[in-house]
PDB file of C-alpha atoms in Angstrom:
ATOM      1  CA  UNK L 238       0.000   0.000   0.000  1.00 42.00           C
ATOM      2  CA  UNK L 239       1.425   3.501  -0.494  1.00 44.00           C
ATOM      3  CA  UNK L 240       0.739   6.395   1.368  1.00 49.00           C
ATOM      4  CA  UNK L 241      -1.148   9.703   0.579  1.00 50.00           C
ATOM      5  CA  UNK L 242       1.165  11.372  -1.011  1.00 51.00           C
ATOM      6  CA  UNK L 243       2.092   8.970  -3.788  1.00 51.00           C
ATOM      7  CA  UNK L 244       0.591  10.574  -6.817  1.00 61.00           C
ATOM      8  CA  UNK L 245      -2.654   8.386  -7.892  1.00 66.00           C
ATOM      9  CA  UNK L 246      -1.616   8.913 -11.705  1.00 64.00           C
ATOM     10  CA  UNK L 247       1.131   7.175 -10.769  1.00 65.00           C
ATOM     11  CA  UNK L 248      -0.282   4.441  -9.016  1.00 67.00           C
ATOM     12  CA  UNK L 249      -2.490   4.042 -12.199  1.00 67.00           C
ATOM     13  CA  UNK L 250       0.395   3.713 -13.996  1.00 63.00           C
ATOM     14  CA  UNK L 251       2.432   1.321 -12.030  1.00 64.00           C
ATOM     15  CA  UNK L 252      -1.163  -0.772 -12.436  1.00 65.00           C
ATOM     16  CA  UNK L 253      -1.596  -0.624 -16.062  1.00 61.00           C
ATOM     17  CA  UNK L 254       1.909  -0.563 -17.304  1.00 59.00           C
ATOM     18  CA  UNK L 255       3.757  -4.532 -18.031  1.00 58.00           C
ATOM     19  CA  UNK L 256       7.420  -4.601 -18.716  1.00 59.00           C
ATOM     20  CA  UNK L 257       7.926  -4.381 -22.840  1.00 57.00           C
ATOM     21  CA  UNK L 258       8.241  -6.930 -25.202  1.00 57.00           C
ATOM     22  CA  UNK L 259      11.547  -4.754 -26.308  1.00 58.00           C
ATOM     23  CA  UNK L 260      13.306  -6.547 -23.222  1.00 67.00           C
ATOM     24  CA  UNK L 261      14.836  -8.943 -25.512  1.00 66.00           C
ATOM     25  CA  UNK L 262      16.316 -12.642 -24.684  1.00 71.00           C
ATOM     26  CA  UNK L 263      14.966 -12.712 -21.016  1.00 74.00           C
ATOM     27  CA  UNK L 264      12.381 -15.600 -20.051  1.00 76.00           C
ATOM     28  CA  UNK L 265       9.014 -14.246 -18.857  1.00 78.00           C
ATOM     29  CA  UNK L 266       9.294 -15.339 -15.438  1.00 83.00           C
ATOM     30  CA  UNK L 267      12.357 -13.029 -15.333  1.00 83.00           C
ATOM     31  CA  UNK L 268      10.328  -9.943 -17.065  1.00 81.00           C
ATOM     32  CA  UNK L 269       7.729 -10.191 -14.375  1.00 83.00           C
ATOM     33  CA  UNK L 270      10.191 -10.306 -11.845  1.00 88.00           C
ATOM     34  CA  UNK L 271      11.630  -7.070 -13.007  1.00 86.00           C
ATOM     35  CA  UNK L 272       8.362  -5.474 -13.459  1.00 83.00           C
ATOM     36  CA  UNK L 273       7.530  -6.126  -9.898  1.00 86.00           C
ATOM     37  CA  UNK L 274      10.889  -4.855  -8.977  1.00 89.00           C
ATOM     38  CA  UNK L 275      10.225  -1.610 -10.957  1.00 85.00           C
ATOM     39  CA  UNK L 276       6.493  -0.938  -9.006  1.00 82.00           C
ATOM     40  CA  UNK L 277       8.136  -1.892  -5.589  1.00 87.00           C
ATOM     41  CA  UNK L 278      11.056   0.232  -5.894  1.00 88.00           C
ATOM     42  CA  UNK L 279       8.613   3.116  -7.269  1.00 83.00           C
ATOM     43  CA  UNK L 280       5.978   2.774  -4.804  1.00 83.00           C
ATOM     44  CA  UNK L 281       8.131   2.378  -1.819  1.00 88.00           C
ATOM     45  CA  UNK L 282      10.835   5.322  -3.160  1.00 86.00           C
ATOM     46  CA  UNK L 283      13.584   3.036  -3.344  1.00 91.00           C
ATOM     47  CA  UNK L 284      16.924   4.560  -4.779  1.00 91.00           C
ATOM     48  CA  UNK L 285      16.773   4.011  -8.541  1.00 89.00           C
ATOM     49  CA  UNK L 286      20.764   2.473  -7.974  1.00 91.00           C
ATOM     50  CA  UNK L 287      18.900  -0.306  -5.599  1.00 93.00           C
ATOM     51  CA  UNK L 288      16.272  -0.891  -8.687  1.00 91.00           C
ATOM     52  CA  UNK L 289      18.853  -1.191 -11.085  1.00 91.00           C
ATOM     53  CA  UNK L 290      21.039  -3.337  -8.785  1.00 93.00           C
ATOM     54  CA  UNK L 291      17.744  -5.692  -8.322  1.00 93.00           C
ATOM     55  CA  UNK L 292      17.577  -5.979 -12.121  1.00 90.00           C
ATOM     56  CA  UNK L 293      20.685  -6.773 -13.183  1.00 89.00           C
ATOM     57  CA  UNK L 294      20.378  -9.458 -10.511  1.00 90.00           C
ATOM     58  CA  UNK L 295      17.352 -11.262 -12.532  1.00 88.00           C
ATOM     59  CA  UNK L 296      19.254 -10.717 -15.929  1.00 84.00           C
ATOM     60  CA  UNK L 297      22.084 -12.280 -14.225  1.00 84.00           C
ATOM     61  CA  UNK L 298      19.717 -15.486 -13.528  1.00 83.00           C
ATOM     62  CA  UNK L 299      17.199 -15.094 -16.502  1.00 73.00           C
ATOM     63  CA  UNK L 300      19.168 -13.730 -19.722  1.00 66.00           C
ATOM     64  CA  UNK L 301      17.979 -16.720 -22.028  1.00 62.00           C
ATOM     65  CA  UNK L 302      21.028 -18.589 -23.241  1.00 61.00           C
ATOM     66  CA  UNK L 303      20.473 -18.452 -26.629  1.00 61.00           C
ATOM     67  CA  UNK L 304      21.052 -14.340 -26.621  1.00 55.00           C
ATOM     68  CA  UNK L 305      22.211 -13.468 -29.874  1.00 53.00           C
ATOM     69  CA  UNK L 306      26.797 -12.232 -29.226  1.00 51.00           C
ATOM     70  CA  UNK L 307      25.925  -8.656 -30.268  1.00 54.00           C
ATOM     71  CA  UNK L 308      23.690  -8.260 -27.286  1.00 53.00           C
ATOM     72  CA  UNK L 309      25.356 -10.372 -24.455  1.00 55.00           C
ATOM     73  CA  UNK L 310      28.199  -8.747 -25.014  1.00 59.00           C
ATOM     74  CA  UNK L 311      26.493  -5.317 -22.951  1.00 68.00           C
ATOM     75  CA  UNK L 312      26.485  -6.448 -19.067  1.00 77.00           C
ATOM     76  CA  UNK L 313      23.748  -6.747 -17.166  1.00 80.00           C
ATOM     77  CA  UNK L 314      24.595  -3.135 -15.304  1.00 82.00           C
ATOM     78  CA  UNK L 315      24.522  -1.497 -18.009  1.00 83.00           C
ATOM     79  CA  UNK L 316      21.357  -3.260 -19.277  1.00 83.00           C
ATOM     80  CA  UNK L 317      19.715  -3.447 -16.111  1.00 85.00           C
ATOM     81  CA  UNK L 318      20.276   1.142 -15.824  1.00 87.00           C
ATOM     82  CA  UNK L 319      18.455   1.242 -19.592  1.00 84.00           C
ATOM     83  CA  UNK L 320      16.045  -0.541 -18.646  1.00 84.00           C
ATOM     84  CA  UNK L 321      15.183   0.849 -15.621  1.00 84.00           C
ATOM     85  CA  UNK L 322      15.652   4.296 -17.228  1.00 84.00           C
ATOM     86  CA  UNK L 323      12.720   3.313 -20.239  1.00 83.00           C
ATOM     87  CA  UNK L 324      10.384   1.863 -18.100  1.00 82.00           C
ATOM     88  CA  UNK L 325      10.519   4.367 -15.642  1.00 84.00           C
ATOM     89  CA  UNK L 326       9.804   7.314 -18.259  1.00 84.00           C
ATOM     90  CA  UNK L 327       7.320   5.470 -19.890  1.00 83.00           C
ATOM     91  CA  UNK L 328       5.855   5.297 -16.516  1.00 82.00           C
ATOM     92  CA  UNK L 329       5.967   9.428 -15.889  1.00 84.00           C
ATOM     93  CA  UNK L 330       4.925  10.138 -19.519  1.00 87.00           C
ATOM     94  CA  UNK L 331       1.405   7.501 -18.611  1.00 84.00           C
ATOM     95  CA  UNK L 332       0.993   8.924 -15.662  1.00 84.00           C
ATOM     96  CA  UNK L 333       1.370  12.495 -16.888  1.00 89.00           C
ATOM     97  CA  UNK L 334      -0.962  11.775 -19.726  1.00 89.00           C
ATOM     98  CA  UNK L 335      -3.512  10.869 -17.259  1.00 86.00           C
ATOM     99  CA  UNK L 336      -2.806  14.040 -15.427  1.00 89.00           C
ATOM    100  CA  UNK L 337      -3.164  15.656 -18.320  1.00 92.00           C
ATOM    101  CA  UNK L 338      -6.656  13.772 -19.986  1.00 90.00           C
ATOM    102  CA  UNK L 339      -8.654  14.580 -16.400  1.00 90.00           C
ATOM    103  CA  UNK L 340      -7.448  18.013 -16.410  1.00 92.00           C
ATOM    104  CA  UNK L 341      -9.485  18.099 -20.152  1.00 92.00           C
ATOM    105  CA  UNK L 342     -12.215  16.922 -18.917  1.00 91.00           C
ATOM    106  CA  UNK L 343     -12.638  20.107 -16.879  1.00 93.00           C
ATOM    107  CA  UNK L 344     -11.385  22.330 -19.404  1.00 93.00           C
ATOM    108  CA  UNK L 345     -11.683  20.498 -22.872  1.00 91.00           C
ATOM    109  CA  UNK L 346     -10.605  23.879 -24.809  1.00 92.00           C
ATOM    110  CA  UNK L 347      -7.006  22.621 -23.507  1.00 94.00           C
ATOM    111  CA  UNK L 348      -4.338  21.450 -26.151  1.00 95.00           C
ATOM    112  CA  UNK L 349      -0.951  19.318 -25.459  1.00 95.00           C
ATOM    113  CA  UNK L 350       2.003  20.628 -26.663  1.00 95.00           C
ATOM    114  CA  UNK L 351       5.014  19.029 -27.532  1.00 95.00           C
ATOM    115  CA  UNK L 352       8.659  20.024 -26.150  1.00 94.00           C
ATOM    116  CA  UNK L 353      11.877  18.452 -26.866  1.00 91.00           C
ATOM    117  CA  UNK L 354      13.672  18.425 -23.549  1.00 83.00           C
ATOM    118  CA  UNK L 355      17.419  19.512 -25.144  1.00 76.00           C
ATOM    119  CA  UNK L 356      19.147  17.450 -22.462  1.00 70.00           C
ATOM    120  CA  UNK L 357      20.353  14.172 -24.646  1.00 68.00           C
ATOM    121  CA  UNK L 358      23.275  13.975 -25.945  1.00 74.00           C
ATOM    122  CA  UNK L 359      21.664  12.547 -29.660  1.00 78.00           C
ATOM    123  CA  UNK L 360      18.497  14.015 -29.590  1.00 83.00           C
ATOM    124  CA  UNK L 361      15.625  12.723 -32.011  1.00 85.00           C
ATOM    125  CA  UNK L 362      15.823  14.773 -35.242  1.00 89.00           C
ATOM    126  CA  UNK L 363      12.160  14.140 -35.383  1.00 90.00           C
ATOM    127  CA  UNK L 364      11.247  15.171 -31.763  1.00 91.00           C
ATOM    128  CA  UNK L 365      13.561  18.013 -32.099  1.00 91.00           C
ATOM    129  CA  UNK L 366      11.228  19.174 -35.155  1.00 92.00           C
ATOM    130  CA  UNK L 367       7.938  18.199 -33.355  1.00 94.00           C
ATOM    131  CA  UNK L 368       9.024  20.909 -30.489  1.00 94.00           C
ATOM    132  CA  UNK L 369       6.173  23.219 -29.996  1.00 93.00           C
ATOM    133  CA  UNK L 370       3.739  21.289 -31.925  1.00 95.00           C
ATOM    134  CA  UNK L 371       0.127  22.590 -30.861  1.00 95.00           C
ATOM    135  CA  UNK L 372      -2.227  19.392 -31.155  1.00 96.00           C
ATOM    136  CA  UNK L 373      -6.084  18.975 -29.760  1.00 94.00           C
ATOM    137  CA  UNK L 374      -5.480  16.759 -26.542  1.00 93.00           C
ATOM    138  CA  UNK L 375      -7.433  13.751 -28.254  1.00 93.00           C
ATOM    139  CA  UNK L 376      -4.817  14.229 -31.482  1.00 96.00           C
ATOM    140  CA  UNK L 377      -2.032  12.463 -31.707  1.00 96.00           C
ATOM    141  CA  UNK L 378       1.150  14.494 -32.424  1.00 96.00           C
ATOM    142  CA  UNK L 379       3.287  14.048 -36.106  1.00 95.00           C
ATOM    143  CA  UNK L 380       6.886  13.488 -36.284  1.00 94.00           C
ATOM    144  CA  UNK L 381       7.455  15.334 -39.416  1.00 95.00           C
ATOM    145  CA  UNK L 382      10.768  13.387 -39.635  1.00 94.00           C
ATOM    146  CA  UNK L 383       9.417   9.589 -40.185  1.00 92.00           C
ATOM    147  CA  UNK L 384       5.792  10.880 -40.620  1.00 94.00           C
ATOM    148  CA  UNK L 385       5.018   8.381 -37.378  1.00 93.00           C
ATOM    149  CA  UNK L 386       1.718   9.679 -34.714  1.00 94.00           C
ATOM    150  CA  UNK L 387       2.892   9.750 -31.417  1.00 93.00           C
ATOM    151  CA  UNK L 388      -0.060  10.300 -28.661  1.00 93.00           C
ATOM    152  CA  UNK L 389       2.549  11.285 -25.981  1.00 93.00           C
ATOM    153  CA  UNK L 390       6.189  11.266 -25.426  1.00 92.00           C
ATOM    154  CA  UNK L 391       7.210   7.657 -24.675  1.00 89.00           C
ATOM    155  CA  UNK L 392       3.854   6.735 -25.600  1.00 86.00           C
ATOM    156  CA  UNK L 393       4.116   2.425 -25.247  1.00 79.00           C
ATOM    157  CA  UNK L 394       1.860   2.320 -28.172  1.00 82.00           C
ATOM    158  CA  UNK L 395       4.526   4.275 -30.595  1.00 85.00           C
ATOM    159  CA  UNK L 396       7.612   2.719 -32.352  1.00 83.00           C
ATOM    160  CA  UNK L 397      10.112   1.773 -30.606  1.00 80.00           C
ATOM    161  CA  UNK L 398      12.348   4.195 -32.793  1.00 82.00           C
ATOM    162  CA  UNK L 399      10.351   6.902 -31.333  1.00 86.00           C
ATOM    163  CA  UNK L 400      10.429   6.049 -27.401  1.00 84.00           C
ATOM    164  CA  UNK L 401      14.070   4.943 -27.068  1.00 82.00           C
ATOM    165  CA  UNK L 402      16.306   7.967 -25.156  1.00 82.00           C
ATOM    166  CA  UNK L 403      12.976   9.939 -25.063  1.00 86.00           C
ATOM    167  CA  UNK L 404      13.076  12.764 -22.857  1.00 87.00           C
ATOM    168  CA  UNK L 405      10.579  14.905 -24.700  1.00 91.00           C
ATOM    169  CA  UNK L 406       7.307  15.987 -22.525  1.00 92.00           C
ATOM    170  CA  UNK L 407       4.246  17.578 -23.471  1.00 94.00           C
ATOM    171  CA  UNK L 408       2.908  20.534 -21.449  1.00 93.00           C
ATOM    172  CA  UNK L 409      -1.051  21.683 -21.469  1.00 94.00           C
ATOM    173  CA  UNK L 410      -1.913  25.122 -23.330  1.00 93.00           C
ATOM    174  CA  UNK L 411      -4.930  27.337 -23.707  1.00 90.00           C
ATOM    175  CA  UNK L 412      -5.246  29.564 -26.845  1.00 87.00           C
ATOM    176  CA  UNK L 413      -5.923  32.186 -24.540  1.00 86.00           C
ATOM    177  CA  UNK L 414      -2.926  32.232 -23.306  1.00 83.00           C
ATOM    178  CA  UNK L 415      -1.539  33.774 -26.270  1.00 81.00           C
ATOM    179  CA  UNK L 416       0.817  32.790 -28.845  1.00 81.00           C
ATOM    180  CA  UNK L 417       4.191  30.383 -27.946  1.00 75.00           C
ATOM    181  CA  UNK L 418       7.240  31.622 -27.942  1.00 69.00           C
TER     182      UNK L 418
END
């Protein structure tokens, strides 16, 4: 159980999200384990080093031996940290989506905009394009890059060419605000 202040988008979140089929060579029993790892550690505001130290424990004991050189050849720190880094943004960017759909239901004139964080060291040429895109909430935005809809940053349902090293977020905007700058 968490306590009051855990944010119930969030806890939504943690519910609704499973670890991704893009954790390659892994049994399921071991992707399950590191999902419950990942809500754990979140809920109870474990030290994302512990998390990741957790993880590469279960790749350690579940990497499937018939992983293909290229990838056994990155250890399981390294591993574990990206995944623990992916799954925990896709987790913020669901949770901030649902944030962001019941604050439309209050005030459906709202619109999602998109902005490209600057922070990566090889940003998406796409997402850097896509920054300041003005879409209705219920839109999907359009990388004008690969021509690909993206509903959110990190959005699970996108490509996985366009939620890998994601840092992008979208913010909430009213026309009456005035123009962006």
């Amino acid at each position: 159980m968490t306590d009051a202040s855990f944010p119930q988008s969030l806890e939504t979140a943690l519910d609704q999200r499973q670890i991704a089929d893009w954790v390659l060579f892994i049994s399921e029993q071991g992707r399950e384990q590191i999902g419950k790892i990942l809500r754990k550690g979140m809920r109870e505001r474990h030290p994302a080093g512990n998390i990741i130290e957790a993880v590469r424990r279960v790749l350690d004991q579940e990497t499937l031996p018939d992983a293909q050189p290229s990838h056994s050849a990155i250890p399981n720190n390294r591993r574990a940290a990206f995944i623990i880094h992916q799954e925990m943004g896709y987790l913020y960017a669901l949770a901030s989506n649902i944030r962001h759909r019941e604050a439309c239901k209050y005030s459906p004139e709202l619109k999602k905009v998109w902005v490209q964080s600057g922070n990566t060291k090889e940003p998406n040429d796409g997402h850097v394009s896509m920054h300041g895109q003005i879409v209705n909430f219920n839109e999907p935005f359009c990388n004008p890059v690969t021509g690909k809809l993206i509903n959110y940053p990190r959005d699970p349902a996108a490509d996985m060419a366009e939620t890998f090293n994601c840092s992008c977020h979208t913010v909430l905007y009213r026309p009456l605000y005035g123009p962006l700058e």
